[in-house]
Coordinates of C-alpha atoms in Angstrom, one line a residue:
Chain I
X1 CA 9.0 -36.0 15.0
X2 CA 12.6 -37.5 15.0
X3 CA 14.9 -37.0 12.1
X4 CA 18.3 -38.0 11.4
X5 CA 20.4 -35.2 9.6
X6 CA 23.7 -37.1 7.6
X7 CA 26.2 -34.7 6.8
X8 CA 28.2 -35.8 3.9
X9 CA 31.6 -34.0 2.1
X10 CA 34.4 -34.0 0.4
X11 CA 37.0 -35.0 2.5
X12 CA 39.9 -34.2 0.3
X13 CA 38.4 -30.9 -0.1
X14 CA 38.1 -30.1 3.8
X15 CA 41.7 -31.5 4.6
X16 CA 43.2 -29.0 2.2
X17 CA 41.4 -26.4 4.2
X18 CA 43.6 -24.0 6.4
X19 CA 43.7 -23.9 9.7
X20 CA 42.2 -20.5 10.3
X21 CA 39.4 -22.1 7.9
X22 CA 39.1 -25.5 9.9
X23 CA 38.7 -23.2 13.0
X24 CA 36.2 -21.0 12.0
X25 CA 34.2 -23.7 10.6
X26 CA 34.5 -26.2 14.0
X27 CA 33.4 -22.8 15.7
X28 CA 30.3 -22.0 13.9
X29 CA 29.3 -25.9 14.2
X30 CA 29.3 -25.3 17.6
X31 CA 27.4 -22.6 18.0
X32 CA 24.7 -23.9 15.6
X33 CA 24.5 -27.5 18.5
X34 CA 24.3 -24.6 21.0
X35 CA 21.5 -23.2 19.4
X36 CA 19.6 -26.4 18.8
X37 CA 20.1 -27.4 22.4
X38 CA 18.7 -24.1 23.6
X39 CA 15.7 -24.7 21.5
X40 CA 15.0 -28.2 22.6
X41 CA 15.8 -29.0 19.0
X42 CA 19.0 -31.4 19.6
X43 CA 18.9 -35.0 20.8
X44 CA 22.0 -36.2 19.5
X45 CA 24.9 -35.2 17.3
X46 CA 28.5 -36.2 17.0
X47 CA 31.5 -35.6 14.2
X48 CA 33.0 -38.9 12.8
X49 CA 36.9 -39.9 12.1
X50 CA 37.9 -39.8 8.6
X51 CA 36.5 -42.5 6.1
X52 CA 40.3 -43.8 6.2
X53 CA 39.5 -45.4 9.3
X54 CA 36.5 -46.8 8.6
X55 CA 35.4 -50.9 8.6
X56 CA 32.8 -52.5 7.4
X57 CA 31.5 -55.3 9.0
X58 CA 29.4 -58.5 7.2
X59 CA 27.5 -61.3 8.3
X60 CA 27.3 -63.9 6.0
X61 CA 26.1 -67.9 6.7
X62 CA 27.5 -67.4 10.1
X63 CA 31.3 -66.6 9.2
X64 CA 32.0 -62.6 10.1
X65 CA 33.9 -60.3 7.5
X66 CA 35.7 -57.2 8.8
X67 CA 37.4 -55.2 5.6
X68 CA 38.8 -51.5 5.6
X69 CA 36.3 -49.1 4.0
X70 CA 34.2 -48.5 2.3
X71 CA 36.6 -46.6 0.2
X72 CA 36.2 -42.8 -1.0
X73 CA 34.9 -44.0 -4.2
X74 CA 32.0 -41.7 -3.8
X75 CA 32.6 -38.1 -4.2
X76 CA 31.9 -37.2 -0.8
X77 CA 32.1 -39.5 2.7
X78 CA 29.6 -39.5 5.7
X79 CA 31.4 -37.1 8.1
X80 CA 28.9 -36.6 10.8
X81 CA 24.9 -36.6 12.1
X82 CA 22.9 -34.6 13.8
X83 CA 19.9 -35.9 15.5
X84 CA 16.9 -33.7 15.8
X85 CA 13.4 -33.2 17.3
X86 CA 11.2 -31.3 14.7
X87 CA 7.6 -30.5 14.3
X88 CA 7.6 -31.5 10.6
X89 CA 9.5 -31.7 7.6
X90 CA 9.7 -28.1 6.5
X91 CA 10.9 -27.4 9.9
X92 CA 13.4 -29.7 10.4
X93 CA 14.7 -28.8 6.6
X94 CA 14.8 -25.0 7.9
X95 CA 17.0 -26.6 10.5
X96 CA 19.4 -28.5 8.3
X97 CA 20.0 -25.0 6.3
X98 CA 21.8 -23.8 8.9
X99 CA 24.0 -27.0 9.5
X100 CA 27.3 -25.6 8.8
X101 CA 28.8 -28.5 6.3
X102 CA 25.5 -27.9 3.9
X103 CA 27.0 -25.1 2.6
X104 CA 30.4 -27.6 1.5
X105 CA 28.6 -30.8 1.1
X106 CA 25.6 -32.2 1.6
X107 CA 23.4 -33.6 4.2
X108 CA 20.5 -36.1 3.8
X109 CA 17.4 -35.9 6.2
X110 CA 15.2 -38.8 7.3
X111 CA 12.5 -39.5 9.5
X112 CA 12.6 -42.0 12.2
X113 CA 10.1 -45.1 12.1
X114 CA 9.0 -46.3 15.2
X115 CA 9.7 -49.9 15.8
X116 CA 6.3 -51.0 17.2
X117 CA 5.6 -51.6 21.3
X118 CA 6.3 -54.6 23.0
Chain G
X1 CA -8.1 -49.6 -1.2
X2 CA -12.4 -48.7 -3.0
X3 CA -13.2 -45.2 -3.4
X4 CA -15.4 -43.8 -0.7
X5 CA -17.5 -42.2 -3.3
X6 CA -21.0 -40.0 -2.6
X7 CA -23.6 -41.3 -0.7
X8 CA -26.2 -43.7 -1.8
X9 CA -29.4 -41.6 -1.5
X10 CA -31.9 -43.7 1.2
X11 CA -35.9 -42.9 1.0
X12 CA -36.6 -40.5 3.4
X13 CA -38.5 -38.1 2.5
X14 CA -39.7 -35.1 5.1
X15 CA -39.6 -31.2 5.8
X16 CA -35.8 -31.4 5.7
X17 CA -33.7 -30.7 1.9
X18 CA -34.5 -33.7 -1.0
X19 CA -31.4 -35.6 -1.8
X20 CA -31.0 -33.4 -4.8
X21 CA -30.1 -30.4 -2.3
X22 CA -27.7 -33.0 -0.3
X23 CA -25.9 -33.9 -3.4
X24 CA -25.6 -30.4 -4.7
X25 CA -24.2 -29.7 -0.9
X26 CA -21.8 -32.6 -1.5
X27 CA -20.7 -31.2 -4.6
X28 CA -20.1 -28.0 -3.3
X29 CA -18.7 -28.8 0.1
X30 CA -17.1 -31.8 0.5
X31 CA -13.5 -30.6 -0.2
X32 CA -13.6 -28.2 2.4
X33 CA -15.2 -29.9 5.0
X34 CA -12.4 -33.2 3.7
X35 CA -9.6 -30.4 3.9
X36 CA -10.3 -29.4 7.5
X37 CA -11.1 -33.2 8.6
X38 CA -7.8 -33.8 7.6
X39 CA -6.3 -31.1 9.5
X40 CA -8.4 -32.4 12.8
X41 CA -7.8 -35.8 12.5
X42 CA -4.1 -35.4 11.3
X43 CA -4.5 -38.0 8.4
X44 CA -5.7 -38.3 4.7
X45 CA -7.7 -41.6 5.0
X46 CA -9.2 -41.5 8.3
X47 CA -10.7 -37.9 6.9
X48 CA -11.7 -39.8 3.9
X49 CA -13.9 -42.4 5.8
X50 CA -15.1 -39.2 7.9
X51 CA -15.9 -37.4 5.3
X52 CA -17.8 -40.5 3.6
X53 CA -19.5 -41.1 6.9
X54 CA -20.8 -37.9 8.0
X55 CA -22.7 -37.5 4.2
X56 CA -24.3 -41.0 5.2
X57 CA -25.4 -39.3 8.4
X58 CA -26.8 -36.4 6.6
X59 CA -28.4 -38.2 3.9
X60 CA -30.4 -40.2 7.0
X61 CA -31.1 -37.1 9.2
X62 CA -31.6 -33.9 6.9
X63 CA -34.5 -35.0 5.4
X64 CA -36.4 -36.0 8.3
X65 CA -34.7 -33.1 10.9
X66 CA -34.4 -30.7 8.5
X67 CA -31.2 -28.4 7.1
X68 CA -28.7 -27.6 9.9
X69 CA -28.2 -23.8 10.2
X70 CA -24.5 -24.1 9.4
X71 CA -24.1 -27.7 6.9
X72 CA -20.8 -27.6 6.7
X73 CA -19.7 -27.3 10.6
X74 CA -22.6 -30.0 11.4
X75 CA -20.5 -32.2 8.3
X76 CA -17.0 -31.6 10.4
X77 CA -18.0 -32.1 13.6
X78 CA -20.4 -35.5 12.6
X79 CA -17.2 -36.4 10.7
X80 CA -14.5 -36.3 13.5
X81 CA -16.9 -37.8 15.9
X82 CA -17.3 -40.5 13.3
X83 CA -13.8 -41.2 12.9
X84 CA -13.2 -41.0 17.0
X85 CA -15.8 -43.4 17.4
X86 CA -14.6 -46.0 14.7
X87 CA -11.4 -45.8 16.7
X88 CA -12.6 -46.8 19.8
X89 CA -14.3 -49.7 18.4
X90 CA -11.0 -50.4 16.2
X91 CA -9.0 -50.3 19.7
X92 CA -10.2 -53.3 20.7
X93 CA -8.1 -55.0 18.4
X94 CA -5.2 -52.4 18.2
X95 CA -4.6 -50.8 21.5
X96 CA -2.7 -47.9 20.1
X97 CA -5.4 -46.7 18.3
X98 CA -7.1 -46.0 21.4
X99 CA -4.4 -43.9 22.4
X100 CA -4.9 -41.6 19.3
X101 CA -8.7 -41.6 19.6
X102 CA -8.2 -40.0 23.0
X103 CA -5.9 -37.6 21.8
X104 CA -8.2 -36.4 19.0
X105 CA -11.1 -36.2 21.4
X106 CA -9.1 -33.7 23.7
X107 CA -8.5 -31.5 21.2
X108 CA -10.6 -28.9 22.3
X109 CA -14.2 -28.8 19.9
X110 CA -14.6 -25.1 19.0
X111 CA -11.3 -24.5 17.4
X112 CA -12.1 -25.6 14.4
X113 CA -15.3 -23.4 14.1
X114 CA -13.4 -20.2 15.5
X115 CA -10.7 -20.5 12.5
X116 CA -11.2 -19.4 8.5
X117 CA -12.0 -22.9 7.5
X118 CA -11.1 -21.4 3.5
X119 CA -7.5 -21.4 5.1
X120 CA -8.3 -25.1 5.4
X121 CA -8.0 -25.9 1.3
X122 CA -5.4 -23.5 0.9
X123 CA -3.5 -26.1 3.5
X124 CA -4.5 -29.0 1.3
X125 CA -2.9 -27.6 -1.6
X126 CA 0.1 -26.6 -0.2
X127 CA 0.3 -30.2 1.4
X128 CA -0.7 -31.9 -1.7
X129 CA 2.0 -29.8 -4.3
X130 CA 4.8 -30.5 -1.3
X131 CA 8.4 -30.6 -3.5
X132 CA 9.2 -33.7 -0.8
X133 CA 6.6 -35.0 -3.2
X134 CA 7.3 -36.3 -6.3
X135 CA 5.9 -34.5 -9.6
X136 CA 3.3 -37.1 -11.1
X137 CA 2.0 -37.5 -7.1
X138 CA 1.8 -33.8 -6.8
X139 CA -0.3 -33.8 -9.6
X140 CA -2.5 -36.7 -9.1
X141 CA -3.3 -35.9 -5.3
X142 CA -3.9 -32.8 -5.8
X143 CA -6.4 -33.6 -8.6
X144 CA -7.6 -36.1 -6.1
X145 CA -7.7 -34.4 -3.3
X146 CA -8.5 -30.7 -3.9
X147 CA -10.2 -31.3 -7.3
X148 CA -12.1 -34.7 -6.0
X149 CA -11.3 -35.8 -9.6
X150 CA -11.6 -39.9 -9.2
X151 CA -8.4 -42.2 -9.1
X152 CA -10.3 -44.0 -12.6
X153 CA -10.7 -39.7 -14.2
X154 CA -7.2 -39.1 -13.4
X155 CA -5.7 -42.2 -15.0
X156 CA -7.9 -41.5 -18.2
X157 CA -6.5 -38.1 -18.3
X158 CA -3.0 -38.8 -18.1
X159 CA -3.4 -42.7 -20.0
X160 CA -2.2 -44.8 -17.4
X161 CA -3.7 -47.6 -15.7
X162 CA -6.0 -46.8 -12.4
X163 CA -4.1 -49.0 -10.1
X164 CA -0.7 -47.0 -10.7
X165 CA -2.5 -43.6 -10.4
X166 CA -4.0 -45.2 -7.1
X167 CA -0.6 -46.4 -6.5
X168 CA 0.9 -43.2 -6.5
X169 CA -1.4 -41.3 -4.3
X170 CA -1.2 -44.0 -1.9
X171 CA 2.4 -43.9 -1.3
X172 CA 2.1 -40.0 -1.6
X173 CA -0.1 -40.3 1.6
X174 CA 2.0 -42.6 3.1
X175 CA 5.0 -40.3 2.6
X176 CA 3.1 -37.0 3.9
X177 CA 2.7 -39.3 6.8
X178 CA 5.9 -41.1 7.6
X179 CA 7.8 -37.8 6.7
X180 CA 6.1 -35.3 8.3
X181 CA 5.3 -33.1 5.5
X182 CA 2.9 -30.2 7.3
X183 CA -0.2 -29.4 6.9
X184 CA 0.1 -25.9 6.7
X185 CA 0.6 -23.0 4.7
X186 CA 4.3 -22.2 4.3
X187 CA 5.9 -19.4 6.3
X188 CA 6.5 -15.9 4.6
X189 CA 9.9 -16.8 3.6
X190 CA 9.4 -20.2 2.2
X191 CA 6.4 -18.6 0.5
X192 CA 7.1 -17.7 -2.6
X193 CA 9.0 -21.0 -3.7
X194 CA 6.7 -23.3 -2.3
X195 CA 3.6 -21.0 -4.5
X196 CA 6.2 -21.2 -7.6
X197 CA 5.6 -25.2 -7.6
X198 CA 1.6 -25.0 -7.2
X199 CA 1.4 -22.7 -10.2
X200 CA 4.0 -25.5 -11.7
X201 CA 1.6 -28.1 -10.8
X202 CA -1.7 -25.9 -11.9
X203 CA 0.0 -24.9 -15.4
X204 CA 0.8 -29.1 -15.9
X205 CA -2.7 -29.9 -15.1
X206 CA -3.7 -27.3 -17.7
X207 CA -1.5 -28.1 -20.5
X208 CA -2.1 -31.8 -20.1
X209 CA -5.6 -30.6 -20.7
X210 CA -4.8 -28.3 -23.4
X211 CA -2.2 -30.1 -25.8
X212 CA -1.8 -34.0 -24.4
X213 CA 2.0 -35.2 -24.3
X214 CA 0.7 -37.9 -26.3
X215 CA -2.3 -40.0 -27.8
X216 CA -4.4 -39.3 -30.7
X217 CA -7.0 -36.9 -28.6
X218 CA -5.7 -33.3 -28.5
X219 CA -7.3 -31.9 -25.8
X220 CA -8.8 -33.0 -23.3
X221 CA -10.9 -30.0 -22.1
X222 CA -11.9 -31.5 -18.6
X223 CA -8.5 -30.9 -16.8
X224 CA -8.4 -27.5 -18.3
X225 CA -11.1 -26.6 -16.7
X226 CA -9.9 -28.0 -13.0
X227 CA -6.6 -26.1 -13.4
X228 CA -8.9 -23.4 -14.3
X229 CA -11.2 -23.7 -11.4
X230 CA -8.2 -24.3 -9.0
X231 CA -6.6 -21.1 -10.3
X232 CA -9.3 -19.6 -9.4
X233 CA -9.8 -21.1 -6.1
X234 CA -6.5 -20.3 -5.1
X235 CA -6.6 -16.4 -6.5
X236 CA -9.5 -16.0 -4.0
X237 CA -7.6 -17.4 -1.0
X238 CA -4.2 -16.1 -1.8
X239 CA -4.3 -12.5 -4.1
X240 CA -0.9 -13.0 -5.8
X241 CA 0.4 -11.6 -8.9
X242 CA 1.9 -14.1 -10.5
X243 CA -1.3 -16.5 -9.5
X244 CA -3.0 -13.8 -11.4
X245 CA -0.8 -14.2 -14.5
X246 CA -1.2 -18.1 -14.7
X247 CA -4.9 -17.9 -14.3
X248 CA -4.9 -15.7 -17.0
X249 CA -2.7 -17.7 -18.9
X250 CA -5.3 -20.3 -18.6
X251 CA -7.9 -18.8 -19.6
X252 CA -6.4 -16.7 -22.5
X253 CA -4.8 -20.0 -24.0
X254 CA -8.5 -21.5 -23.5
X255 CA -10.5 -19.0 -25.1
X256 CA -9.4 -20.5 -28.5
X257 CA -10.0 -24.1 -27.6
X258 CA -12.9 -24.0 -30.0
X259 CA -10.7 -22.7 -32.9
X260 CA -8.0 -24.8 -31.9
X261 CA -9.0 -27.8 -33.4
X262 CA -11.5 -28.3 -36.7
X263 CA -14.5 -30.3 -36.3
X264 CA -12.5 -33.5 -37.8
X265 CA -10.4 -33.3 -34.5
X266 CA -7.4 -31.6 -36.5
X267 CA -4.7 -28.9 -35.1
X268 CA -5.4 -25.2 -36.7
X269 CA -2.6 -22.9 -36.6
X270 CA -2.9 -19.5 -34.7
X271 CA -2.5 -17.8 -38.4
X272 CA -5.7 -20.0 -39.5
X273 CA -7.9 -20.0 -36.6
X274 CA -11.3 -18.4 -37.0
X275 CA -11.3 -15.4 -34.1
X276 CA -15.0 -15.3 -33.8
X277 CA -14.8 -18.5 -32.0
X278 CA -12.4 -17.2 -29.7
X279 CA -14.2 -17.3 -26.3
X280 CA -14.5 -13.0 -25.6
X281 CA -15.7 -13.5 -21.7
X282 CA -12.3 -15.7 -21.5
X283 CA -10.7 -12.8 -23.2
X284 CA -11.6 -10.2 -21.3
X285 CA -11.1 -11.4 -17.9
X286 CA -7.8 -12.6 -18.8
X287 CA -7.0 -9.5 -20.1
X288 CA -7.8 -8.0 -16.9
X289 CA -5.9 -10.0 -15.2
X290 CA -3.0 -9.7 -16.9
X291 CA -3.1 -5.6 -16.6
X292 CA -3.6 -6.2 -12.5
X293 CA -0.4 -8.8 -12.4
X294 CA 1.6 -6.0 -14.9
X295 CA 0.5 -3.4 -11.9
X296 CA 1.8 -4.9 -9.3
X297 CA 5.4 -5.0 -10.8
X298 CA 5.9 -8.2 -8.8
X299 CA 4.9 -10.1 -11.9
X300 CA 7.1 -13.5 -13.1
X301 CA 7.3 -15.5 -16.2
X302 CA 3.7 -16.8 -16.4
X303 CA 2.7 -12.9 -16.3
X304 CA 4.8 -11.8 -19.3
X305 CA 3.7 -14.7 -20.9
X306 CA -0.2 -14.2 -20.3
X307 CA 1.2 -10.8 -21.5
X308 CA 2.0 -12.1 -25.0
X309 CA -1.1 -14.3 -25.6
X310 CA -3.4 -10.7 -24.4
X311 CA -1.6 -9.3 -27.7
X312 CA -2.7 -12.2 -30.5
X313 CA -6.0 -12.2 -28.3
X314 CA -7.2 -9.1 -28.8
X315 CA -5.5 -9.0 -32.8
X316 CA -8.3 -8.9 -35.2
X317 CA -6.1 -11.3 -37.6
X318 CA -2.5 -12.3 -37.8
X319 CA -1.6 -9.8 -39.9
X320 CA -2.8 -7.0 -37.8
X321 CA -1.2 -8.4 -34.7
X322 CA 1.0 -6.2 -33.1
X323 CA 4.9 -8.4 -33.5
X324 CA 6.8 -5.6 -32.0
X325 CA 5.2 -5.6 -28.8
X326 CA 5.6 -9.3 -28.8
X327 CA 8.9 -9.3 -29.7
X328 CA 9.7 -7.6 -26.8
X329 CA 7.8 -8.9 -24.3
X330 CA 9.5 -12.5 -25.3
X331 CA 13.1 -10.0 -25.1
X332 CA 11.5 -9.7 -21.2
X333 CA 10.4 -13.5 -21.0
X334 CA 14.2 -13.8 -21.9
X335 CA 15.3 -12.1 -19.0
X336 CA 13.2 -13.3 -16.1
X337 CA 13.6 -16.6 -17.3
X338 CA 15.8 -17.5 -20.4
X339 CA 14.9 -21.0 -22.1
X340 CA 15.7 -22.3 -25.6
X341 CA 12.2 -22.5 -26.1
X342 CA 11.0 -19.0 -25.7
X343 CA 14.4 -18.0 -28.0
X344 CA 11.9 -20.1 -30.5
X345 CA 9.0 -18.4 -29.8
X346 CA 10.6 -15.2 -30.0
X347 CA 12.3 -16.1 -33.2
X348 CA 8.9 -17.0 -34.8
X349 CA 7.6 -13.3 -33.5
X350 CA 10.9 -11.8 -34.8
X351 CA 9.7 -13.5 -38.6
X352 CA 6.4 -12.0 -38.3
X353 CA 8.0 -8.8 -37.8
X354 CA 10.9 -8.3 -40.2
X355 CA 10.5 -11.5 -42.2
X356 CA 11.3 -14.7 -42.7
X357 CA 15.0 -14.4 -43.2
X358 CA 15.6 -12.7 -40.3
X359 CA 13.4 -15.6 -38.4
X360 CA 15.5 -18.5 -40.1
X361 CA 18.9 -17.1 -38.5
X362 CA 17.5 -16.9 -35.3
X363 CA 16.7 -20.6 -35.4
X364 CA 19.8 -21.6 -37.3
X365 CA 21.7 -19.8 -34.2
X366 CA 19.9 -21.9 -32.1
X367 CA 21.0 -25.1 -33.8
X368 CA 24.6 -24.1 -34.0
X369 CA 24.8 -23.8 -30.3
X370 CA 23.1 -27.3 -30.2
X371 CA 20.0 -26.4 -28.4
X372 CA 16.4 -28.1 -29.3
X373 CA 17.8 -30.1 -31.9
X374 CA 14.8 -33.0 -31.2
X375 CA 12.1 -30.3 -30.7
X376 CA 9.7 -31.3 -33.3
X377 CA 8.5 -27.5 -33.2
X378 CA 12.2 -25.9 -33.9
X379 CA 12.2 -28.3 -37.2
X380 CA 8.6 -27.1 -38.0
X381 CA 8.9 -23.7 -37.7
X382 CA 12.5 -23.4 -39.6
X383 CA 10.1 -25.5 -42.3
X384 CA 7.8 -22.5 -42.4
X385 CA 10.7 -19.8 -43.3
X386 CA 12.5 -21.9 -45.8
X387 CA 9.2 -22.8 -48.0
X388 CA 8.1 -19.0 -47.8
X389 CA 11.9 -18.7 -48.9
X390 CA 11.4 -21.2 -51.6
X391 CA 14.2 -22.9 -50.3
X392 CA 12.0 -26.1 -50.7
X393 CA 14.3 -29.1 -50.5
X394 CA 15.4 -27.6 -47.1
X395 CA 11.8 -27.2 -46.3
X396 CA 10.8 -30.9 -47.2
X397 CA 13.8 -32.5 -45.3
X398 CA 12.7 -29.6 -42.2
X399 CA 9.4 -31.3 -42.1
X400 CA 10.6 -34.7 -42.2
X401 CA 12.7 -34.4 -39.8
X402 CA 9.8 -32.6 -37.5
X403 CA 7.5 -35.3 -38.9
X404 CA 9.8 -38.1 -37.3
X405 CA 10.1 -36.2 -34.1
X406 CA 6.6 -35.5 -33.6
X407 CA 4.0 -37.4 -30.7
X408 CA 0.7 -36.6 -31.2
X409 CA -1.1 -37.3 -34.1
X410 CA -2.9 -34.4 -34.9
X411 CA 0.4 -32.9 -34.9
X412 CA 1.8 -35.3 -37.6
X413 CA -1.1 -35.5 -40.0
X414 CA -0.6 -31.3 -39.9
X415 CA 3.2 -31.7 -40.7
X416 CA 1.9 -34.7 -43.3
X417 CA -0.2 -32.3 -44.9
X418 CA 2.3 -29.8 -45.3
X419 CA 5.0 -31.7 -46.6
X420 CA 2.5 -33.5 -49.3
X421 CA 1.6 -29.4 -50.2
X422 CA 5.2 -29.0 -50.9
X423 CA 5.4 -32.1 -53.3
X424 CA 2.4 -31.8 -55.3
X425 CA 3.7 -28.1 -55.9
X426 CA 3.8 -24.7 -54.2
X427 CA 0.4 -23.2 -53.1
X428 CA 0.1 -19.8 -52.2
X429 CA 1.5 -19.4 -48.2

């Protein structure tokens, strides 16, 4: 099965990080995509810009709406994903253990629905 | 969605086992041969029409044919070819499901003969008591599931309506599905939490069973005894320590189910109870138990607990009950696993053993640092120690108070009682 793995953090808290800090933790995020892509484990997975450049885009009787946001009003801000193949829940929450930013923040799992064949 | 429940006996009779035998078979059986269906076929309702369907079979061909040399593999392999079958003939109308009947039918047919089919329920459990879950599904499917308690027996246990127990397992099933939750027994490391919330959902069952969270009936001895029989179960598949505390637990807390209650449905305290209706068999074997988990010295809290309940157990009265070996097994319950609660119990022990004064600090610590302050129990028992005090007015507003924050009824009219003691004049404590 599919499941989508959101990392979420504190922004403020990772921007006050050091450099050294910053490195080491871009580091060991890397090796943990290597070892998901050696296992056959890793389908997709990227880091996002900070929140600060984020838009939100609406739809509403036609007329679009493009506003900056959505604001850090939340305590911590979507910061990345990870998309990955498991054989079932427990597994792929094993996996999410070892995604780096779980041990600052906090990263919700879902599973994939299948939109039905055409 | 109607329950699939046993088989309508036909009129066959022959050489073969009398309906009876089937339904004693049924009884017996069905939750294993359900639990390794589901494993087969991958999903909780299609191994619930299997399961439903092969017993129809069996009621129509055992009589006449006779008693297969192995029931239960003739009930899982009449099962999954039922459910293939029905597939095929559902394909016509849903193409995918042709797709999944073929992939069933090529999983290869001895496997499930080859493996410990017992490993099968342990799966279930695990599946059913899943923390993706939540709580009042865990409980409910696994009553439903392992304990093949009906959706209309669960309800009545827990007093809420069918259709929202029904509810709950439905959308339990539909999570296990949707989310992936395995169907297996968790790896060595994930072990040992994943068996801490099966006990939790064993010891719920059980308590709901023992002392209601609500409604005028005080126990409702029926789920007892399913917690009971799935500790059990679950001691045979998986020899655990702690498993070994809880069913002893269980069965030392039920062995005074007779002299827990009077024959008028009222609450008799532990100090009051008449010990030759204690249960001994319970007794013994929880006693046992307890000195097997204490052996192992991989024991937990429902150990150490099981521990203290041993002690009153096998105390010829109150009096003679041994309050400095309780008092420091709760000083242990503190330390594996410290709770407000147990600093109650323990202060009630600590009364028993150097008096009431002693007792009432305890408690009054307990309020000062704000804890259990709505616990009708706290109010109750600080009650006790200020009217053997003869601090009375404190005692009457204590049991007020406890009176107001009390649920059950047999609890209140006990609190009532006392309370009315204390106004028509002191008796004798």
């Amino acid at each position: 099965m599919k499941y989508l793995c959101l990392v979420y953090y504190d922004e403020q808290r990772v921007d006050s990080m050091t450099d050294e800090q910053w490195a080491a933790l871009v580091e060991q995020c890397i090796t943990n995509s290597e070892r998901l892509k050696q296992s056959g484990q890793f389908i997709a997975g990227e880091p996002l810009q900070s929140v600060r450049t984020a838009k939100t885009v609406r739809v509403r009787d036609g007329a679009v709406s493009v506003v900056d946001g959505p604001f850090a009003e939340t305590r911590e801000q979507l910061a990345g994903f990870y998309l990955i193949e498991a054989q079932d829940l427990d597994e792929a929450l094993h996996l999410t253990a070892k995604i780096p930013p779980a041990q600052l923040g906090s990263i919700e799992v879902r599973p994939l629905r299948q939109l039905p064949d055409r | 969605m109607p329950e699939r429940g046993r088989p309508t006996p036909t009129d066959h009779v022959g050489n073969g086992p009398t309906l009876a035998e089937i339904d004693i078979l049924y009884r017996t059986q069905s939750r294993r041969v359900l639990a390794t269906l589901i494993r087969l076929l991958g999903n909780f309702e299609l191994a619930e029409e299997a399961l439903h369907d092969a017993f129809i079979a069996a009621v129509q061909q055992w009589p006449r044919d006779g008693l297969p040399s192995n029931p239960r593999a003739w009930l899982v392999s009449a099962g999954r070819f039922k459910a293939i079958d029905g597939l095929r003939r559902r394909a016509r109308f849903d193409a995918s499901l042709s797709l999944l009947a073929d992939q069933l039918d090529s999983h290869e047919e001895p496997e499930w003969e080859r493996e410990d089919l017992e490993d099968d329920r342990l799966r279930l459990i695990f599946t059913c008591c899943h923390p993706a879950l939540p709580a009042d599904a865990q409980v409910a499917l696994t009553l439903r599931e392992v304990c093949d308690l009906k959706t209309e027996e669960i309800a009545r246990a827990f007093l809420v309506s069918p259709s929202t127990i029904a509810q709950r397992i439905v959308r339990a099933k539909q999570k296990i599905r949707d989310a992936g939750i395995p169907y297996r027994v968790p790896t060595r490391e994930e072990l040992p939490a994943r068996l801490d919330n099966v006990l939790r959902v064993i010891y719920l069952v059980f308590n709901e069973g023992y002392s209601a969270s609500s409604g005028s009936k005080l126990t409702r001895a029926d789920l007892s005894a399913e917690a009971i029989r799935l500790g059990r179960l679950l001691l045979e598949l998986l020899p655990d320590p702690e498993l070994m505390g809880l069913l002893a637990l269980m069965l030392l807390h039920d062995s005074r189910r007779a002299a827990h209650t009077d024959e008028a449905g009222e609450l008799v305290r532990l100090d009051e109870q008449d010990r030759s209706r204690w249960n001994q068999a319970q007794i013994v074997e929880g006693a046992a138990l307890v000195e097997r988990a204490l052996a192992s010295r991989r024991f937990g809290p429902y150990t150490v607990q099981a521990a203290i309940v041993a002690v009153h157990a096998e105390a010829a009265s109150s009096a003679e009950t041994d309050w400095a070996e309780i008092v420091g097994l709760y000083d242990l319950l503190l330390r594996i696993s410290p709770s407000p609660v147990i600093e109650l119990n323990r202060a009630v022990a600590l009364a028993m053993r150097d008096g009431a004064t002693v007792g009432l600090a305890a408690i009054d610590r307990l309020l000062d640092r704000g804890e259990l302050r709505d616990y009708h129990l706290l109010h109750a028992a600080r009650a006790d120690f200020c009217r053997q005090l003869g601090r009375l007015d404190e005692a009457r507003e204590a049991y007020r108070t406890a009176l107001a924050l009390a649920q059950l009824e047999p609890e209140k009219r006990f609190l009532q009682q006392r309370l009315n003691e204390l106004n028509t004049g002191p008796r004798e404590a």
